[in-house]
Amino acid sequence: MPVYVDISRCIGCRSCEVACKRVHGGKGHVNVHMAGDHASVPIFCHHCEEATCTMACYTGALYKDAERTAFDVEKCTGCGLCQLACPFGVVWSDKIAHKCDLCAGRENPACLVSCPANALSTDFELASRRARARAAMAVARGR
Amino acid sequence: MIKVDVSKCLGCFSCTNVCPNQNITREETPETRSIHWKRCKEECDLCVEFCPAKALTLVPFDQAGEEPTITFDLVACKICKARYATEPMLKRIESSLPEKLQKDSTGLDWIWICPVCRRNIEAERATKQMVLGRTRKSP
Amino acid sequence: MPQVLVPTVCPYCGAGCQFFISVEKERATGIEYMPEHPASEGSLCSKGNAALEILYHPDRLHHPLKRKGDGWARISWNDALELTARGLGGALKRFGPECVGFLSSSKCTNEENYLIEKMARCLGSRNIDNCARLCHSPSVVGLNRTLGAAGMTNPISDIANSKCIFIIGSNLAENHAVLSRWIHRARDSGAVVIVADPRMTHTAWMADIFLQLKPGTDVALLCGMAHVIVKEGLVDSEYIGKWTRGYERLVESVLDYTPEKVSEITGIPAGDIVRAARAYAISPASSILYSMGITQHSTGTDNVQAIANLALICGQLGRQGTGVMPLRGQNNVQGACDMGALAEFYPGYRRADDPETAKFFSCAWGVDLPVGRGLTATEMVDAAARGKIRAMYIVGEDPANSDPSSSYTRDALEGLDFLVVQDIFMTATAQMADLVLPASAWAEKEGSYTSTERRVQWSCKAIEPPGEARSDLEIVCALANSLGLEFNYPDAASVLSEINQLVPQYGGIVRERLNGAGLVWPCPNPDHPGTPILHTQGFKLQDGRAAIVPVQYRPAAEEASWEYPFILTTGRVAVHHNAGSMTRRSPSLIEREPELFVEINTQDAVKLRIADGDEVRVTSPRGGTTARARLTGRVKRGVVFMPFHFPGTNMLTTEATDPEAKIPEFKVSACKISRRD
């Protein structure tokens, strides 16, 4: 259950980047990409159901638990295979790996609380509803 | 002392990271990565245990023994040509994943593309519809 | 060791978000969000998230410094205060109080601003001002005249109740980011968003109608919209009749601003102007959000008045979801103005040229105060250049980087006989000082700050200042006393008590009531709950009516020419703040926007053989600077954009000012661009 982005709400302020970096001791896991002249979207870990990073990890440091693709830093050797095994480029390895852990230990992910535009949510129903409403609007308006 | 099976070494960073005495070093240039194993008397076997390819073995210390170095050419990203990984590591990824996961939903061979480009492609995919829809002028 | 959470008000923009600083063993170790905050709901922009990075920065000033040759000598506080007193006191005596200038800080607390302006005036000088002069002085002048009060008329959260949000001259997505959530909420319930900006910004991303106008043509657009609204009978006649004066003259004044004519002037398709006007007038609750794109013009006051006119003729004031909303840049620029750190206003906006004002404060402060307004910040620089101002005391302000025409400004400041700068970093202005006094950052002192929605909040002290740095309050009191005044204020709360007596809008904003979300002024007495929405019962002007002030379009002071073919407009980016002395020293922020860039329309760039990423030279009649080229479709041909967070942009900007508010026309300068090689 990853953090979902409502792209129509993203304002490219990069607060999620800075917040993630801050709560993770300087190693952040979010990158905001600019699209076109004035749109933007942060790319988060998808916490894939079939997580390729966990398949490449040979020590069991990366594994699936109920809600997320979790990371046990004690088991990591920093080999770098996970970084190459993520199709979205959101696992990093530099002496040790790091990736989004949905801010285990916090009530809510820091990026979600910090987003000034309220664009982030872990509520799939909400994200899905918003996306479909937008799609319906686009179809109706012939875009 | 460490003995390396050159045909198995992936060129990853495990052994250089886990060695408690900095006997294994690595060096990177824009195009290559080299790993160098120094002569060691250590009795630990962390490097052997944690090598993902089981490429290392321990042999008795020999003052005249070779200190192997392996140099890999880094593979170039298919899109931006940046050199980002060794070929054995990428092949290892391929073999760890079921075939259906080695291509993304558009049929792209993402393993042979660098992580930066992967993020860019994902961003484009996520925003394309929306950006296109907005830039079409309304009547 | 237990962790303590100390609530503080963010030191960056005027949105007034709060967050907790977690303090362990007397060090600020982290930030916790505050979900109960009425404006931010716990969110923070990238700057707020990085706020702690400046506290322990190696560049922080730790000790008073005296100029010694090309360098600095560390001196004691006693010596520093004595030298300052001698330098300022000497100048006051030798040249007279008219020859000394005081610049207060819109980052300092209300209490500190109050004391600085009180000190200046008690010493006989009328030359007290703050950086509002460079940003919202037209709002202070224009809105006081038209609506009787200058500040956001409705709360930030009320934006969610609006059905038509007209954002003009503001890139709030980047600079007042938390407002975005309320706009999105409004859109969820069907609101229309109109954005007018020469540049396609992240704010424009939210727009249903985007009006990409030529820089400096806002009055034309606003008059054009008024023209459509009047012509199509979309005005709110009942509201006009009951609450305004001057409507007939407005009708006359906008007769010529047909959509076609306005389209010619602004470059906006006529149809879009009509649609925007109709949407704004027809919607049951419309609000106008504006910022520097409206104020930083030689027609800034006219721009603001045109906005007020639009709101007044459509009756879009005094109710939920309506309003005229100046978005103020600094965390306490609203407070600095409320406290009268302005050349033409005393605390509470009493006019300096009114004898009644002088009488009132002379009585309150026990000194004889002169009648009349003093020199504004921009005029002080001019006066310094001409040798009329000989000494200045500058607190938390960096005119060498924030004033236009940097070469001119720097020469003027260099020429002063005596310059004292009080700041947290050695800014470009401090570099030119004779004495530098180290001050506290926001987390190292306590006091009240007033946000752009007129919300007064108390920020608590989390940690001690570094080295020998002291709070501005302590420094000002000590300085005032060594200059012969009697400033006995043991703490900020005691200053607030005095403010309660003298500023009617703050009458009930007493310390005990300021925990948590604070209070919104006017709050005249301790039982008053505060006033989130202004003008619900008319206006604080003669006979309770707002003044509709007709305005005419005047082109900007500088035009593109054959030699300088581009119009340069300036602005901000999300990760930086104003002159950048804090954000350029924050690693998380500077790594995201490391250098000065210039946005050039791709087609224009191709013609000049400039590629994306090239170093280019940008030159104007005032000077030149180097910047990194960014090719984009965001600006139209003939327009370029540079952020003013880096020294260099203001080397280029014009010194032309608004005749009334004296704000420089940062948004329109002519320039030329060439490849560096």
PDB file of N, CA and C in Angstrom, chain A residues 7-15 17-19 21-23 30 34 37-40 106 110 112-118 130 141, chain C residues 31-33 42-46 49-50 173 177-178 180-181 184-185 188 200-202 204-206 574-575 588 591-592 632-634:
ATOM      1  N   ILE A   7      -1.891  13.582  -9.252  1.00  0.00           N
ATOM      2  CA  ILE A   7      -1.012  14.425 -10.071  1.00  0.00           C
ATOM      3  C   ILE A   7      -1.609  15.792 -10.320  1.00  0.00           C
ATOM      4  N   SER A   8      -2.937  15.863 -10.369  1.00  0.00           N
ATOM      5  CA  SER A   8      -3.527  17.170 -10.642  1.00  0.00           C
ATOM      6  C   SER A   8      -3.309  18.108  -9.463  1.00  0.00           C
ATOM      7  N   ARG A   9      -2.980  17.551  -8.296  1.00  0.00           N
ATOM      8  CA  ARG A   9      -2.749  18.402  -7.137  1.00  0.00           C
ATOM      9  C   ARG A   9      -1.279  18.712  -6.890  1.00  0.00           C
ATOM     10  N   CYS A  10      -0.392  17.961  -7.515  1.00  0.00           N
ATOM     11  CA  CYS A  10       1.027  18.190  -7.247  1.00  0.00           C
ATOM     12  C   CYS A  10       1.450  19.547  -7.776  1.00  0.00           C
ATOM     13  N   ILE A  11       2.121  20.334  -6.929  1.00  0.00           N
ATOM     14  CA  ILE A  11       2.518  21.678  -7.336  1.00  0.00           C
ATOM     15  C   ILE A  11       4.020  21.813  -7.503  1.00  0.00           C
ATOM     16  N   GLY A  12       4.730  20.693  -7.424  1.00  0.00           N
ATOM     17  CA  GLY A  12       6.168  20.743  -7.686  1.00  0.00           C
ATOM     18  C   GLY A  12       6.966  21.487  -6.646  1.00  0.00           C
ATOM     19  N   CYS A  13       6.492  21.558  -5.418  1.00  0.00           N
ATOM     20  CA  CYS A  13       7.191  22.333  -4.396  1.00  0.00           C
ATOM     21  C   CYS A  13       8.359  21.566  -3.793  1.00  0.00           C
ATOM     22  N   ARG A  14       8.392  20.237  -3.965  1.00  0.00           N
ATOM     23  CA  ARG A  14       9.498  19.384  -3.500  1.00  0.00           C
ATOM     24  C   ARG A  14       9.570  19.255  -1.982  1.00  0.00           C
ATOM     25  N   SER A  15       8.481  19.575  -1.333  1.00  0.00           N
ATOM     26  CA  SER A  15       8.443  19.423   0.108  1.00  0.00           C
ATOM     27  C   SER A  15       8.587  17.947   0.476  1.00  0.00           C
ATOM     28  N   GLU A  17      10.292  15.661  -1.003  1.00  0.00           N
ATOM     29  CA  GLU A  17      11.709  15.301  -1.114  1.00  0.00           C
ATOM     30  C   GLU A  17      12.458  15.702   0.145  1.00  0.00           C
ATOM     31  N   VAL A  18      12.259  16.962   0.545  1.00  0.00           N
ATOM     32  CA  VAL A  18      13.016  17.480   1.683  1.00  0.00           C
ATOM     33  C   VAL A  18      12.565  16.816   2.979  1.00  0.00           C
ATOM     34  N   ALA A  19      11.258  16.577   3.113  1.00  0.00           N
ATOM     35  CA  ALA A  19      10.753  15.946   4.336  1.00  0.00           C
ATOM     36  C   ALA A  19      11.301  14.525   4.455  1.00  0.00           C
ATOM     37  N   LYS A  21      13.969  13.220   3.158  1.00  0.00           N
ATOM     38  CA  LYS A  21      15.398  13.276   3.432  1.00  0.00           C
ATOM     39  C   LYS A  21      15.652  13.622   4.898  1.00  0.00           C
ATOM     40  N   ARG A  22      14.841  14.528   5.400  1.00  0.00           N
ATOM     41  CA  ARG A  22      15.055  14.982   6.772  1.00  0.00           C
ATOM     42  C   ARG A  22      14.776  13.878   7.773  1.00  0.00           C
ATOM     43  N   VAL A  23      13.671  13.134   7.597  1.00  0.00           N
ATOM     44  CA  VAL A  23      13.344  12.129   8.601  1.00  0.00           C
ATOM     45  C   VAL A  23      14.161  10.852   8.430  1.00  0.00           C
ATOM     46  N   VAL A  30      12.526  10.150  -2.373  1.00  0.00           N
ATOM     47  CA  VAL A  30      11.535  10.698  -3.298  1.00  0.00           C
ATOM     48  C   VAL A  30      12.229  11.613  -4.270  1.00  0.00           C
ATOM     49  N   MET A  34       9.664  16.971 -13.186  1.00  0.00           N
ATOM     50  CA  MET A  34       8.886  17.983 -13.891  1.00  0.00           C
ATOM     51  C   MET A  34       8.434  17.389 -15.213  1.00  0.00           C
ATOM     52  N   ASP A  37       5.796  21.921 -19.219  1.00  0.00           N
ATOM     53  CA  ASP A  37       6.262  23.212 -18.720  1.00  0.00           C
ATOM     54  C   ASP A  37       5.910  23.463 -17.270  1.00  0.00           C
ATOM     55  N   HIS A  38       4.834  22.905 -16.796  1.00  0.00           N
ATOM     56  CA  HIS A  38       4.434  23.289 -15.441  1.00  0.00           C
ATOM     57  C   HIS A  38       3.742  22.188 -14.663  1.00  0.00           C
ATOM     58  N   ALA A  39       3.847  20.941 -15.123  1.00  0.00           N
ATOM     59  CA  ALA A  39       3.289  19.855 -14.320  1.00  0.00           C
ATOM     60  C   ALA A  39       4.429  19.142 -13.618  1.00  0.00           C
ATOM     61  N   SER A  40       4.104  18.394 -12.584  1.00  0.00           N
ATOM     62  CA  SER A  40       5.151  17.700 -11.841  1.00  0.00           C
ATOM     63  C   SER A  40       4.560  16.486 -11.150  1.00  0.00           C
ATOM     64  N   ARG A 106       6.426   6.063  12.373  1.00  0.00           N
ATOM     65  CA  ARG A 106       5.670   7.307  12.421  1.00  0.00           C
ATOM     66  C   ARG A 106       4.212   6.958  12.186  1.00  0.00           C
ATOM     67  N   ALA A 110       5.965  10.858   6.423  1.00  0.00           N
ATOM     68  CA  ALA A 110       6.272  12.289   6.541  1.00  0.00           C
ATOM     69  C   ALA A 110       5.866  13.051   5.288  1.00  0.00           C
ATOM     70  N   LEU A 112       3.484  12.539   3.268  1.00  0.00           N
ATOM     71  CA  LEU A 112       2.038  12.682   3.205  1.00  0.00           C
ATOM     72  C   LEU A 112       1.569  13.843   4.071  1.00  0.00           C
ATOM     73  N   VAL A 113       2.102  13.907   5.298  1.00  0.00           N
ATOM     74  CA  VAL A 113       1.701  14.981   6.202  1.00  0.00           C
ATOM     75  C   VAL A 113       2.222  16.315   5.692  1.00  0.00           C
ATOM     76  N   SER A 114       3.457  16.285   5.169  1.00  0.00           N
ATOM     77  CA  SER A 114       4.112  17.532   4.797  1.00  0.00           C
ATOM     78  C   SER A 114       3.569  18.157   3.519  1.00  0.00           C
ATOM     79  N   CYS A 115       3.020  17.355   2.627  1.00  0.00           N
ATOM     80  CA  CYS A 115       2.628  17.897   1.326  1.00  0.00           C
ATOM     81  C   CYS A 115       1.677  19.064   1.478  1.00  0.00           C
ATOM     82  N   PRO A 116       2.088  20.269   1.079  1.00  0.00           N
ATOM     83  CA  PRO A 116       1.214  21.425   1.274  1.00  0.00           C
ATOM     84  C   PRO A 116      -0.055  21.332   0.453  1.00  0.00           C
ATOM     85  N   ALA A 117       0.022  20.639  -0.678  1.00  0.00           N
ATOM     86  CA  ALA A 117      -1.131  20.593  -1.565  1.00  0.00           C
ATOM     87  C   ALA A 117      -2.060  19.433  -1.235  1.00  0.00           C
ATOM     88  N   ASN A 118      -1.725  18.674  -0.197  1.00  0.00           N
ATOM     89  CA  ASN A 118      -2.583  17.555   0.175  1.00  0.00           C
ATOM     90  C   ASN A 118      -2.746  16.595  -0.997  1.00  0.00           C
ATOM     91  N   ARG A 130     -10.577   9.750  -7.176  1.00  0.00           N
ATOM     92  CA  ARG A 130     -10.146  11.012  -7.770  1.00  0.00           C
ATOM     93  C   ARG A 130      -9.671  10.807  -9.196  1.00  0.00           C
ATOM     94  N   ARG A 141     -15.120  16.220 -21.650  1.00  0.00           N
ATOM     95  CA  ARG A 141     -14.730  17.480 -22.286  1.00  0.00           C
ATOM     96  C   ARG A 141     -13.954  17.268 -23.562  1.00  0.00           C
TER      97      ARG A 141
ATOM     98  N   ILE C  31      12.066  18.261  13.523  1.00  0.00           N
ATOM     99  CA  ILE C  31      10.816  18.987  13.352  1.00  0.00           C
ATOM    100  C   ILE C  31       9.664  17.996  13.449  1.00  0.00           C
ATOM    101  N   GLU C  32       8.605  18.385  14.153  1.00  0.00           N
ATOM    102  CA  GLU C  32       7.380  17.578  14.133  1.00  0.00           C
ATOM    103  C   GLU C  32       6.274  18.449  13.584  1.00  0.00           C
ATOM    104  N   TYR C  33       5.404  17.834  12.780  1.00  0.00           N
ATOM    105  CA  TYR C  33       4.339  18.607  12.161  1.00  0.00           C
ATOM    106  C   TYR C  33       3.233  18.924  13.153  1.00  0.00           C
ATOM    107  N   GLY C  42      -0.838  21.043   9.360  1.00  0.00           N
ATOM    108  CA  GLY C  42       0.337  20.216   9.617  1.00  0.00           C
ATOM    109  C   GLY C  42       1.333  20.166   8.485  1.00  0.00           C
ATOM    110  N   SER C  43       0.935  20.630   7.305  1.00  0.00           N
ATOM    111  CA  SER C  43       1.866  20.519   6.180  1.00  0.00           C
ATOM    112  C   SER C  43       2.924  21.611   6.245  1.00  0.00           C
ATOM    113  N   LEU C  44       4.001  21.401   5.508  1.00  0.00           N
ATOM    114  CA  LEU C  44       5.076  22.372   5.440  1.00  0.00           C
ATOM    115  C   LEU C  44       5.687  22.322   4.056  1.00  0.00           C
ATOM    116  N   CYS C  45       6.059  23.458   3.526  1.00  0.00           N
ATOM    117  CA  CYS C  45       6.713  23.444   2.226  1.00  0.00           C
ATOM    118  C   CYS C  45       8.170  23.002   2.382  1.00  0.00           C
ATOM    119  N   SER C  46       8.895  22.941   1.268  1.00  0.00           N
ATOM    120  CA  SER C  46      10.277  22.465   1.328  1.00  0.00           C
ATOM    121  C   SER C  46      11.129  23.364   2.214  1.00  0.00           C
ATOM    122  N   ASN C  49      10.502  22.563   5.908  1.00  0.00           N
ATOM    123  CA  ASN C  49      11.131  21.287   6.252  1.00  0.00           C
ATOM    124  C   ASN C  49      12.633  21.444   6.467  1.00  0.00           C
ATOM    125  N   ALA C  50      13.226  22.402   5.772  1.00  0.00           N
ATOM    126  CA  ALA C  50      14.679  22.574   5.875  1.00  0.00           C
ATOM    127  C   ALA C  50      15.073  23.653   6.873  1.00  0.00           C
ATOM    128  N   ALA C 173       1.700  28.423  -5.763  1.00  0.00           N
ATOM    129  CA  ALA C 173       2.054  26.996  -5.690  1.00  0.00           C
ATOM    130  C   ALA C 173       3.483  26.841  -5.198  1.00  0.00           C
ATOM    131  N   ALA C 177       2.873  27.681  -0.626  1.00  0.00           N
ATOM    132  CA  ALA C 177       2.426  26.360  -1.060  1.00  0.00           C
ATOM    133  C   ALA C 177       1.206  25.841  -0.311  1.00  0.00           C
ATOM    134  N   VAL C 178       1.104  26.120   0.993  1.00  0.00           N
ATOM    135  CA  VAL C 178      -0.004  25.511   1.736  1.00  0.00           C
ATOM    136  C   VAL C 178      -1.360  26.022   1.278  1.00  0.00           C
ATOM    137  N   SER C 180      -2.363  25.916  -1.608  1.00  0.00           N
ATOM    138  CA  SER C 180      -2.816  25.040  -2.683  1.00  0.00           C
ATOM    139  C   SER C 180      -3.866  24.048  -2.207  1.00  0.00           C
ATOM    140  N   ARG C 181      -3.695  23.551  -0.976  1.00  0.00           N
ATOM    141  CA  ARG C 181      -4.646  22.526  -0.545  1.00  0.00           C
ATOM    142  C   ARG C 181      -6.061  23.075  -0.465  1.00  0.00           C
ATOM    143  N   HIS C 184      -7.432  23.368  -3.963  1.00  0.00           N
ATOM    144  CA  HIS C 184      -7.853  22.067  -4.481  1.00  0.00           C
ATOM    145  C   HIS C 184      -9.188  21.657  -3.871  1.00  0.00           C
ATOM    146  N   ARG C 185      -9.346  21.970  -2.588  1.00  0.00           N
ATOM    147  CA  ARG C 185     -10.610  21.636  -1.952  1.00  0.00           C
ATOM    148  C   ARG C 185     -11.747  22.400  -2.599  1.00  0.00           C
ATOM    149  N   ASP C 188     -12.592  20.772  -5.795  1.00  0.00           N
ATOM    150  CA  ASP C 188     -13.352  19.540  -5.599  1.00  0.00           C
ATOM    151  C   ASP C 188     -14.834  19.834  -5.516  1.00  0.00           C
ATOM    152  N   MET C 200       3.957  30.538 -17.418  1.00  0.00           N
ATOM    153  CA  MET C 200       3.144  29.368 -17.122  1.00  0.00           C
ATOM    154  C   MET C 200       3.768  28.639 -15.936  1.00  0.00           C
ATOM    155  N   THR C 201       3.301  28.951 -14.754  1.00  0.00           N
ATOM    156  CA  THR C 201       3.913  28.433 -13.540  1.00  0.00           C
ATOM    157  C   THR C 201       3.175  27.199 -13.039  1.00  0.00           C
ATOM    158  N   HIS C 202       3.682  26.637 -11.936  1.00  0.00           N
ATOM    159  CA  HIS C 202       2.976  25.523 -11.298  1.00  0.00           C
ATOM    160  C   HIS C 202       1.599  25.966 -10.817  1.00  0.00           C
ATOM    161  N   ALA C 204      -0.260  28.017 -12.508  1.00  0.00           N
ATOM    162  CA  ALA C 204      -1.087  27.960 -13.710  1.00  0.00           C
ATOM    163  C   ALA C 204      -1.576  26.546 -13.973  1.00  0.00           C
ATOM    164  N   TRP C 205      -0.831  25.564 -13.461  1.00  0.00           N
ATOM    165  CA  TRP C 205      -1.248  24.160 -13.598  1.00  0.00           C
ATOM    166  C   TRP C 205      -2.631  23.949 -13.004  1.00  0.00           C
ATOM    167  N   MET C 206      -3.000  24.756 -12.015  1.00  0.00           N
ATOM    168  CA  MET C 206      -4.292  24.589 -11.358  1.00  0.00           C
ATOM    169  C   MET C 206      -5.415  25.314 -12.095  1.00  0.00           C
ATOM    170  N   ALA C 574      10.322  27.592  -5.647  1.00  0.00           N
ATOM    171  CA  ALA C 574       9.775  26.964  -4.440  1.00  0.00           C
ATOM    172  C   ALA C 574      10.792  26.760  -3.334  1.00  0.00           C
ATOM    173  N   VAL C 575      12.015  26.386  -3.697  1.00  0.00           N
ATOM    174  CA  VAL C 575      12.949  26.004  -2.630  1.00  0.00           C
ATOM    175  C   VAL C 575      13.755  27.160  -2.079  1.00  0.00           C
ATOM    176  N   SER C 588      19.806  21.183   1.859  1.00  0.00           N
ATOM    177  CA  SER C 588      18.699  20.504   1.174  1.00  0.00           C
ATOM    178  C   SER C 588      18.080  21.373   0.101  1.00  0.00           C
ATOM    179  N   GLU C 591      20.894  22.461  -2.994  1.00  0.00           N
ATOM    180  CA  GLU C 591      21.215  21.380  -3.936  1.00  0.00           C
ATOM    181  C   GLU C 591      20.111  21.206  -4.970  1.00  0.00           C
ATOM    182  N   ARG C 592      18.931  21.697  -4.659  1.00  0.00           N
ATOM    183  CA  ARG C 592      17.842  21.551  -5.612  1.00  0.00           C
ATOM    184  C   ARG C 592      17.761  22.699  -6.608  1.00  0.00           C
ATOM    185  N   THR C 632      12.603  27.111 -22.402  1.00  0.00           N
ATOM    186  CA  THR C 632      11.297  26.669 -21.938  1.00  0.00           C
ATOM    187  C   THR C 632      10.189  27.278 -22.759  1.00  0.00           C
ATOM    188  N   GLY C 633       9.015  26.672 -22.673  1.00  0.00           N
ATOM    189  CA  GLY C 633       7.846  27.254 -23.313  1.00  0.00           C
ATOM    190  C   GLY C 633       7.013  28.034 -22.318  1.00  0.00           C
ATOM    191  N   ARG C 634       7.540  28.174 -21.083  1.00  0.00           N
ATOM    192  CA  ARG C 634       6.747  28.827 -20.044  1.00  0.00           C
ATOM    193  C   ARG C 634       6.558  30.310 -20.276  1.00  0.00           C
TER     194      ARG C 634
END
